[in-house]
Amino acid sequence: MNILIVHAHHEPQSFSSALAQQAESSLKAAGHQVVVSDLHKMDFDPVSGRENFTSLKDPQYLKQQIEEMHASEVGGFSADVEAEIVKLEQCDALLFSFPLWWFGMPAILKGWCDKVLAMGRIYGGPKLYEGGIGQATKRGMVLMTTGGGPSAYDGWGLNPSLDVIMAPIQHGVLWFNGFLPLEPFVAWSPVRVSDEERAAYLSSLASRMENLFEEPHVQMPPMADFPNWGHDIRNRYIVVVSQKLERDQRFHDLVADEQAMLADWKRQGKLLEFSISDPNDSQWRAFLKLRATNSKEVESMLSELPLAEYLSFQTTELAKPA
Ligand code: FAD
């Protein structure tokens, strides 16, 4: 398989660069062809302008998307943009490697997206989401380092949750263009962890690279579920879960399977939110927000939970926006 790694760190000795190098060597060892666009090494110019093109449809008034469509028809992209577009078109998996900057990607990488993901050649018309160039078969993945630790980004911390921060990349860039996103690989706060923990990050990344085309991807909602860019054809349900039967040893043995199934539902886009009160309180409650076609599907999902026989479920369908 062909893999494109787009790497954005200005220091080759950084841990972010070590992640990109690890990904490259593990993928090559697994027999893949790897192309690396090391944006700083290439001195990539991230600023979009007339220079993106070799000929302009309207030299008087720059409308980037119109010029991109024109350039797509006449082969009019500048050499640097054209070279990156070709790499993107030829890859089976697209990896972005970068340090988290201002809750997003560094400007040089954002500039790569702004220039290379060009209307016409890359996206537009039917080429969106499952119809995009990734064809809902190619894979996309983020390799990221952070300054903050995981508790700052777990939904209870000061910063927005990792899912929120990742949405512009996972949904807005990868899935919008038809690449199936994998769970991001995050090396939390590499500056503050021990040598052993950094070595563990590298070896865990190596394992994920060996399995890049086999690991389950995050299931994103297909465009077909949102006719005419309208609301989701699927519904939302809130399920309040409480204890029905006393806990016994079997209950405790099944908790890990229950958690794995919830994680799988989350990856499949069926479980949108999950929260739970103190599980040691005899009156504990869990709250699930589910995306499903109808209440029958919800019922069937809940019946599959490993702990189902111990639990009571109260399901309410949420109103759709007008
Ligand atoms: P480095 O400092 O390069 O590396 C960490 C350590 O790893 C170093 O000691 C290095 O020697 C060591 N190392 C390198 N290679 C190896 C190897 N092969 N094996 C073992 N150890 C190795 N953080 C946030 O959380 N949120 C933000 O919004 C945010 N915004 C930022 C905005 C800007 C403009 C900047 C500059 C930083 C921001 N940060 C933010 C912090 C930033 O995300 C972190 O500084 C960065 O991700 C750390 O990764 P690094 O690769 O640069 O670390």
CSV table of C-alpha atoms and ligand atoms in Angstrom, one decimal:
chain,number,residue,atom,x,y,z
A,1,MET,CA,0.0,0.0,0.0
A,2,ASN,CA,1.0,3.6,-0.5
A,3,ILE,CA,1.1,5.9,2.5
A,4,LEU,CA,1.6,9.6,2.5
A,5,ILE,CA,2.9,11.1,5.8
A,6,VAL,CA,2.6,14.9,5.9
A,7,HIS,CA,4.8,16.0,8.8
A,8,ALA,CA,4.9,19.5,10.3
A,9,HIS,CA,7.5,20.1,12.9
A,10,HIS,CA,10.4,22.6,12.5
A,11,GLU,CA,12.8,20.6,14.7
A,12,PRO,CA,14.1,17.2,13.3
A,13,GLN,CA,15.1,16.2,16.8
A,14,SER,CA,11.7,16.8,18.3
A,15,PHE,CA,9.5,14.0,19.6
A,16,SER,CA,6.9,14.8,17.0
A,17,SER,CA,9.6,14.2,14.3
A,18,ALA,CA,10.5,11.0,16.1
A,19,LEU,CA,6.9,9.8,15.8
A,20,ALA,CA,6.9,10.6,12.1
A,21,GLN,CA,10.2,8.7,11.7
A,22,GLN,CA,8.9,5.8,13.7
A,23,ALA,CA,5.7,5.6,11.5
A,24,GLU,CA,7.8,5.7,8.3
A,25,SER,CA,10.2,3.0,9.4
A,26,SER,CA,7.5,0.7,10.8
A,27,LEU,CA,5.3,1.1,7.7
A,28,LYS,CA,8.3,0.3,5.4
A,29,ALA,CA,9.2,-2.7,7.5
A,30,ALA,CA,5.6,-3.9,7.0
A,31,GLY,CA,6.2,-3.7,3.2
A,32,HIS,CA,4.4,-0.5,2.4
A,33,GLN,CA,5.6,2.3,0.1
A,34,VAL,CA,5.9,5.5,2.2
A,35,VAL,CA,6.2,9.1,0.9
A,36,VAL,CA,6.9,11.8,3.5
A,37,SER,CA,6.1,15.4,2.9
A,38,ASP,CA,8.3,17.0,5.6
A,39,LEU,CA,6.9,20.5,5.2
A,40,HIS,CA,9.6,22.4,7.0
A,41,LYS,CA,12.4,20.5,5.2
A,42,MET,CA,10.6,21.3,1.9
A,43,ASP,CA,10.2,24.9,2.9
A,44,PHE,CA,6.6,24.5,1.9
A,45,ASP,CA,4.8,27.9,1.5
A,46,PRO,CA,1.5,27.6,3.3
A,47,VAL,CA,0.0,30.9,2.2
A,48,SER,CA,-2.6,30.6,-0.5
A,49,GLY,CA,-2.8,33.2,-3.3
A,50,ARG,CA,-2.4,33.7,-7.0
A,51,GLU,CA,0.9,31.7,-6.7
A,52,ASN,CA,-1.2,28.5,-6.3
A,53,PHE,CA,-1.8,28.6,-10.0
A,54,THR,CA,0.1,28.9,-13.3
A,55,SER,CA,-2.8,30.5,-15.1
A,56,LEU,CA,-5.8,32.4,-13.8
A,57,LYS,CA,-9.4,32.4,-15.1
A,58,ASP,CA,-10.0,35.8,-13.6
A,59,PRO,CA,-6.7,37.7,-12.9
A,60,GLN,CA,-8.7,40.7,-11.6
A,61,TYR,CA,-10.6,38.9,-8.7
A,62,LEU,CA,-9.2,36.0,-6.9
A,63,LYS,CA,-11.8,33.4,-6.0
A,64,GLN,CA,-9.7,30.4,-4.8
A,65,GLN,CA,-12.3,27.7,-5.4
A,66,ILE,CA,-13.1,29.0,-8.9
A,67,GLU,CA,-9.4,29.1,-9.8
A,68,GLU,CA,-9.0,25.6,-8.4
A,69,MET,CA,-11.8,24.2,-10.6
A,70,HIS,CA,-10.2,26.0,-13.6
A,71,ALA,CA,-6.7,24.7,-12.7
A,72,SER,CA,-8.2,21.2,-12.4
A,73,GLU,CA,-9.5,21.5,-16.0
A,74,VAL,CA,-6.4,23.0,-17.6
A,75,GLY,CA,-3.7,21.5,-15.5
A,76,GLY,CA,-2.9,24.9,-14.0
A,77,PHE,CA,-1.7,24.2,-10.5
A,78,SER,CA,1.8,25.5,-9.5
A,79,ALA,CA,4.5,22.8,-9.4
A,80,ASP,CA,4.6,22.6,-5.6
A,81,VAL,CA,0.8,22.2,-5.3
A,82,GLU,CA,0.6,19.8,-8.2
A,83,ALA,CA,3.3,17.6,-6.7
A,84,GLU,CA,1.4,17.3,-3.4
A,85,ILE,CA,-1.9,16.7,-5.1
A,86,VAL,CA,-0.3,13.8,-7.0
A,87,LYS,CA,1.0,12.3,-3.7
A,88,LEU,CA,-2.5,12.7,-2.2
A,89,GLU,CA,-4.2,11.1,-5.2
A,90,GLN,CA,-1.8,8.1,-5.1
A,91,CYS,CA,-2.0,7.3,-1.4
A,92,ASP,CA,-4.0,4.6,0.2
A,93,ALA,CA,-3.6,6.1,3.7
A,94,LEU,CA,-2.9,9.7,4.7
A,95,LEU,CA,-1.2,10.5,8.0
A,96,PHE,CA,-0.8,13.9,9.5
A,97,SER,CA,2.0,14.3,12.0
A,98,PHE,CA,2.2,17.5,14.1
A,99,PRO,CA,2.4,19.1,17.5
A,100,LEU,CA,-0.9,20.5,18.7
A,101,TRP,CA,-0.8,24.3,18.3
A,102,TRP,CA,-3.6,26.5,19.5
A,103,PHE,CA,-6.0,23.5,19.7
A,104,GLY,CA,-5.3,22.7,16.0
A,105,MET,CA,-2.7,21.9,13.4
A,106,PRO,CA,0.3,24.3,12.9
A,107,ALA,CA,-0.2,26.9,10.1
A,108,ILE,CA,2.2,25.2,7.7
A,109,LEU,CA,0.0,22.0,7.8
A,110,LYS,CA,-3.2,24.0,7.6
A,111,GLY,CA,-1.8,25.8,4.6
A,112,TRP,CA,-1.0,22.4,3.0
A,113,CYS,CA,-4.7,21.5,3.4
A,114,ASP,CA,-5.8,24.9,2.1
A,115,LYS,CA,-3.7,24.5,-1.0
A,116,VAL,CA,-3.6,20.8,-1.8
A,117,LEU,CA,-7.2,19.9,-1.1
A,118,ALA,CA,-8.3,21.7,-4.2
A,119,MET,CA,-11.9,22.0,-5.4
A,120,GLY,CA,-12.4,20.1,-8.6
A,121,ARG,CA,-9.3,17.9,-8.6
A,122,ILE,CA,-9.8,16.7,-5.0
A,123,TYR,CA,-13.3,17.6,-3.8
A,124,GLY,CA,-16.6,19.0,-5.0
A,125,GLY,CA,-19.8,17.9,-6.7
A,126,PRO,CA,-20.2,14.2,-5.9
A,127,LYS,CA,-16.6,14.1,-4.5
A,128,LEU,CA,-17.5,14.6,-0.8
A,129,TYR,CA,-17.6,12.3,2.2
A,130,GLU,CA,-18.2,8.7,1.1
A,131,GLY,CA,-18.0,9.9,-2.5
A,132,GLY,CA,-14.7,11.7,-1.8
A,133,ILE,CA,-11.3,10.7,-3.1
A,134,GLY,CA,-10.7,8.4,-0.2
A,135,GLN,CA,-13.8,6.5,-1.5
A,136,ALA,CA,-14.6,5.5,2.1
A,137,THR,CA,-11.9,2.8,1.8
A,138,LYS,CA,-8.7,4.7,2.2
A,139,ARG,CA,-7.5,5.5,5.8
A,140,GLY,CA,-6.5,8.6,7.6
A,141,MET,CA,-4.7,9.1,10.9
A,142,VAL,CA,-3.3,11.8,13.1
A,143,LEU,CA,0.0,11.5,15.0
A,144,MET,CA,0.1,14.3,17.5
A,145,THR,CA,2.1,15.5,20.4
A,146,THR,CA,0.7,17.9,23.0
A,147,GLY,CA,1.8,20.3,25.7
A,148,GLY,CA,-1.1,19.5,28.0
A,149,GLY,CA,-1.8,16.1,29.6
A,150,PRO,CA,-4.8,13.8,28.9
A,151,SER,CA,-6.8,15.1,31.9
A,152,ALA,CA,-6.9,18.6,30.2
A,153,TYR,CA,-8.6,17.0,27.2
A,154,ASP,CA,-10.9,14.2,28.5
A,155,GLY,CA,-14.1,16.2,28.6
A,156,TRP,CA,-13.8,17.1,32.3
A,157,GLY,CA,-10.6,19.2,31.9
A,158,LEU,CA,-10.1,22.9,31.2
A,159,ASN,CA,-9.6,22.5,27.5
A,160,PRO,CA,-12.2,21.2,24.9
A,161,SER,CA,-12.2,17.4,24.7
A,162,LEU,CA,-9.9,15.6,22.3
A,163,ASP,CA,-13.0,14.7,20.1
A,164,VAL,CA,-13.9,18.4,19.8
A,165,ILE,CA,-10.3,19.4,18.9
A,166,MET,CA,-10.0,16.6,16.4
A,167,ALA,CA,-13.3,17.2,14.6
A,168,PRO,CA,-11.9,19.8,12.1
A,169,ILE,CA,-9.3,17.2,11.1
A,170,GLN,CA,-11.0,13.9,11.5
A,171,HIS,CA,-14.4,15.1,10.1
A,172,GLY,CA,-13.5,18.3,8.2
A,173,VAL,CA,-10.4,17.1,6.4
A,174,LEU,CA,-10.2,13.3,6.5
A,175,TRP,CA,-13.8,12.2,6.3
A,176,PHE,CA,-15.0,15.2,4.2
A,177,ASN,CA,-12.6,13.8,1.6
A,178,GLY,CA,-13.6,10.2,2.1
A,179,PHE,CA,-10.7,9.0,4.2
A,180,LEU,CA,-11.8,6.7,7.0
A,181,PRO,CA,-10.3,8.2,10.2
A,182,LEU,CA,-8.6,5.9,12.7
A,183,GLU,CA,-8.4,6.9,16.4
A,184,PRO,CA,-5.7,9.6,16.6
A,185,PHE,CA,-2.4,8.6,18.1
A,186,VAL,CA,-1.6,11.1,20.8
A,187,ALA,CA,1.7,11.4,22.7
A,188,TRP,CA,0.6,13.4,25.6
A,189,SER,CA,3.0,16.0,26.9
A,190,PRO,CA,6.2,14.3,25.7
A,191,VAL,CA,8.3,17.1,27.3
A,192,ARG,CA,7.1,16.1,30.8
A,193,VAL,CA,7.2,12.3,30.7
A,194,SER,CA,10.1,9.9,31.4
A,195,ASP,CA,12.4,8.3,28.8
A,196,GLU,CA,10.6,5.0,29.4
A,197,GLU,CA,7.2,6.6,28.6
A,198,ARG,CA,8.5,8.2,25.4
A,199,ALA,CA,10.0,4.8,24.4
A,200,ALA,CA,6.5,3.2,25.1
A,201,TYR,CA,4.8,5.8,22.9
A,202,LEU,CA,7.2,4.9,20.0
A,203,SER,CA,6.6,1.2,20.4
A,204,SER,CA,2.9,1.6,20.7
A,205,LEU,CA,2.9,3.7,17.5
A,206,ALA,CA,5.0,0.9,15.8
A,207,SER,CA,2.3,-1.6,16.7
A,208,ARG,CA,-0.5,0.6,15.3
A,209,MET,CA,1.5,1.1,12.1
A,210,GLU,CA,1.8,-2.7,11.6
A,211,ASN,CA,-1.9,-2.9,11.8
A,212,LEU,CA,-2.8,0.3,9.9
A,213,PHE,CA,-5.1,-1.3,7.4
A,214,GLU,CA,-6.7,-3.8,9.8
A,215,GLU,CA,-7.6,-1.8,12.9
A,216,PRO,CA,-11.2,-0.7,13.1
A,217,HIS,CA,-11.8,2.8,11.9
A,218,VAL,CA,-14.0,5.4,13.4
A,219,GLN,CA,-17.4,5.2,11.7
A,220,MET,CA,-18.4,8.6,10.5
A,221,PRO,CA,-22.0,9.5,9.5
A,222,PRO,CA,-22.4,9.1,5.7
A,223,MET,CA,-23.6,12.0,3.6
A,224,ALA,CA,-26.5,9.7,2.5
A,225,ASP,CA,-28.0,10.1,6.0
A,226,PHE,CA,-28.4,13.8,5.5
A,227,PRO,CA,-30.4,14.4,2.4
A,228,ASN,CA,-29.9,17.8,0.8
A,229,TRP,CA,-27.5,18.8,3.6
A,230,GLY,CA,-30.6,18.6,5.9
A,231,HIS,CA,-30.9,16.9,9.3
A,232,ASP,CA,-29.9,13.4,10.1
A,233,ILE,CA,-32.5,10.7,8.9
A,234,ARG,CA,-31.5,8.8,12.1
A,235,ASN,CA,-32.9,9.7,15.5
A,236,ARG,CA,-31.4,10.4,18.9
A,237,TYR,CA,-32.3,8.6,22.1
A,238,ILE,CA,-31.5,9.2,25.7
A,239,VAL,CA,-31.3,6.0,27.7
A,240,VAL,CA,-31.3,6.1,31.5
A,241,VAL,CA,-29.7,2.9,32.9
A,242,SER,CA,-30.2,1.6,36.4
A,243,GLN,CA,-29.5,-1.6,38.4
A,244,LYS,CA,-32.1,-4.3,38.2
A,245,LEU,CA,-30.4,-7.3,39.7
A,246,GLU,CA,-27.9,-7.5,42.6
A,247,ARG,CA,-24.3,-7.6,41.5
A,248,ASP,CA,-22.6,-10.9,41.7
A,249,GLN,CA,-19.2,-12.2,40.6
A,250,ARG,CA,-20.4,-12.7,37.1
A,251,PHE,CA,-21.5,-9.1,36.9
A,252,HIS,CA,-18.0,-8.0,37.9
A,253,ASP,CA,-16.4,-10.4,35.4
A,254,LEU,CA,-18.5,-8.8,32.6
A,255,VAL,CA,-17.7,-5.2,33.3
A,256,ALA,CA,-14.7,-5.1,30.9
A,257,ASP,CA,-16.7,-6.6,28.1
A,258,GLU,CA,-19.4,-4.0,28.7
A,259,GLN,CA,-16.9,-1.2,28.5
A,260,ALA,CA,-15.4,-2.7,25.3
A,261,MET,CA,-18.9,-2.8,23.7
A,262,LEU,CA,-19.6,0.8,24.7
A,263,ALA,CA,-16.2,1.8,23.2
A,264,ASP,CA,-17.1,-0.1,20.0
A,265,TRP,CA,-20.5,1.7,19.8
A,266,LYS,CA,-18.6,5.0,20.2
A,267,ARG,CA,-16.3,4.1,17.3
A,268,GLN,CA,-19.3,3.0,15.2
A,269,GLY,CA,-21.0,6.4,15.8
A,270,LYS,CA,-23.9,4.7,17.6
A,271,LEU,CA,-23.0,6.0,21.1
A,272,LEU,CA,-22.7,9.8,21.0
A,273,GLU,CA,-22.4,10.5,24.8
A,274,PHE,CA,-21.9,8.4,27.9
A,275,SER,CA,-21.9,9.5,31.5
A,276,ILE,CA,-22.4,7.7,34.8
A,277,SER,CA,-22.9,8.6,38.4
A,278,ASP,CA,-20.8,7.0,41.2
A,279,PRO,CA,-21.1,3.3,40.3
A,280,ASN,CA,-20.6,2.4,44.0
A,281,ASP,CA,-23.8,4.2,44.9
A,282,SER,CA,-26.7,1.7,45.1
A,283,GLN,CA,-28.9,4.3,43.2
A,284,TRP,CA,-26.3,4.8,40.4
A,285,ARG,CA,-27.5,5.8,37.0
A,286,ALA,CA,-25.8,5.8,33.6
A,287,PHE,CA,-26.9,8.1,30.7
A,288,LEU,CA,-26.4,7.1,27.1
A,289,LYS,CA,-27.1,9.3,24.0
A,290,LEU,CA,-27.6,7.0,21.1
A,291,ARG,CA,-27.9,7.5,17.3
A,292,ALA,CA,-30.2,4.9,15.8
A,293,THR,CA,-32.9,4.4,13.1
A,294,ASN,CA,-35.7,3.6,15.5
A,295,SER,CA,-36.5,2.5,19.1
A,296,LYS,CA,-36.4,-1.2,18.0
A,297,GLU,CA,-32.8,-0.8,17.0
A,298,VAL,CA,-32.1,0.8,20.4
A,299,GLU,CA,-33.9,-2.1,22.2
A,300,SER,CA,-31.9,-4.6,20.2
A,301,MET,CA,-28.6,-2.8,21.0
A,302,LEU,CA,-29.3,-2.6,24.7
A,303,SER,CA,-30.2,-6.3,24.7
A,304,GLU,CA,-26.8,-7.1,23.4
A,305,LEU,CA,-25.0,-5.5,26.3
A,306,PRO,CA,-23.1,-8.1,28.3
A,307,LEU,CA,-24.7,-6.8,31.5
A,308,ALA,CA,-28.2,-6.4,30.0
A,309,GLU,CA,-29.9,-8.9,32.4
A,310,TYR,CA,-28.6,-6.9,35.4
A,311,LEU,CA,-29.9,-3.6,34.1
A,312,SER,CA,-33.1,-1.6,33.6
A,313,PHE,CA,-33.4,0.8,30.6
A,314,GLN,CA,-35.6,3.8,30.2
A,315,THR,CA,-35.5,5.1,26.7
A,316,THR,CA,-36.7,8.5,25.5
A,317,GLU,CA,-36.6,9.7,21.9
A,318,LEU,CA,-35.3,13.3,21.5
A,319,ALA,CA,-37.2,15.8,19.3
A,320,LYS,CA,-35.6,16.7,16.0
A,321,PRO,CA,-34.8,20.3,15.3
A,322,ALA,CA,-37.6,22.0,13.3
B,1,FAD,P1,10.0,18.1,22.1
B,1,FAD,O1,10.2,19.1,23.2
B,1,FAD,O2,10.7,18.2,20.8
B,1,FAD,O3,10.3,16.6,22.7
B,1,FAD,C1,10.0,16.2,24.0
B,1,FAD,C2,11.2,15.4,24.5
B,1,FAD,O4,11.3,14.2,23.7
B,1,FAD,C3,12.5,16.1,24.4
B,1,FAD,O5,13.2,16.0,25.6
B,1,FAD,C4,13.2,15.3,23.3
B,1,FAD,O6,14.6,15.3,23.5
B,1,FAD,C5,12.7,14.0,23.5
B,1,FAD,N1,12.8,13.1,22.3
B,1,FAD,C6,13.0,13.4,21.0
B,1,FAD,N2,13.1,12.4,20.3
B,1,FAD,C7,13.1,11.3,21.1
B,1,FAD,C8,13.2,9.9,20.9
B,1,FAD,N3,13.3,9.4,19.7
B,1,FAD,N4,13.0,9.1,21.9
B,1,FAD,C9,12.8,9.6,23.2
B,1,FAD,N5,12.8,10.9,23.4
B,1,FAD,C10,12.9,11.8,22.4
B,1,FAD,N6,0.0,22.4,23.7
B,1,FAD,C11,-1.3,22.0,23.9
B,1,FAD,O7,-1.6,21.1,24.6
B,1,FAD,N7,-2.3,22.7,23.3
B,1,FAD,C12,-2.1,23.8,22.5
B,1,FAD,O8,-3.1,24.4,22.0
B,1,FAD,C13,-0.8,24.2,22.2
B,1,FAD,N8,-0.5,25.2,21.4
B,1,FAD,C14,0.8,25.5,21.1
B,1,FAD,C15,1.0,26.6,20.3
B,1,FAD,C16,2.3,26.9,19.9
B,1,FAD,C17,2.6,28.0,18.9
B,1,FAD,C18,3.4,26.2,20.5
B,1,FAD,C19,4.8,26.5,20.1
B,1,FAD,C20,3.1,25.1,21.3
B,1,FAD,C21,1.8,24.8,21.7
B,1,FAD,N9,1.6,23.7,22.5
B,1,FAD,C22,0.3,23.4,22.8
B,1,FAD,C23,2.6,22.9,23.1
B,1,FAD,C24,3.1,21.8,22.0
B,1,FAD,O9,2.0,21.1,21.6
B,1,FAD,C25,4.1,20.9,22.6
B,1,FAD,O10,5.2,21.7,22.9
B,1,FAD,C26,4.6,19.9,21.6
B,1,FAD,O11,3.5,19.1,21.1
B,1,FAD,C27,5.6,18.9,22.2
B,1,FAD,O12,6.1,18.0,21.3
B,1,FAD,P2,7.5,18.2,20.6
B,1,FAD,O13,7.7,17.1,19.6
B,1,FAD,O14,7.7,19.6,20.1
B,1,FAD,O15,8.4,18.0,21.9
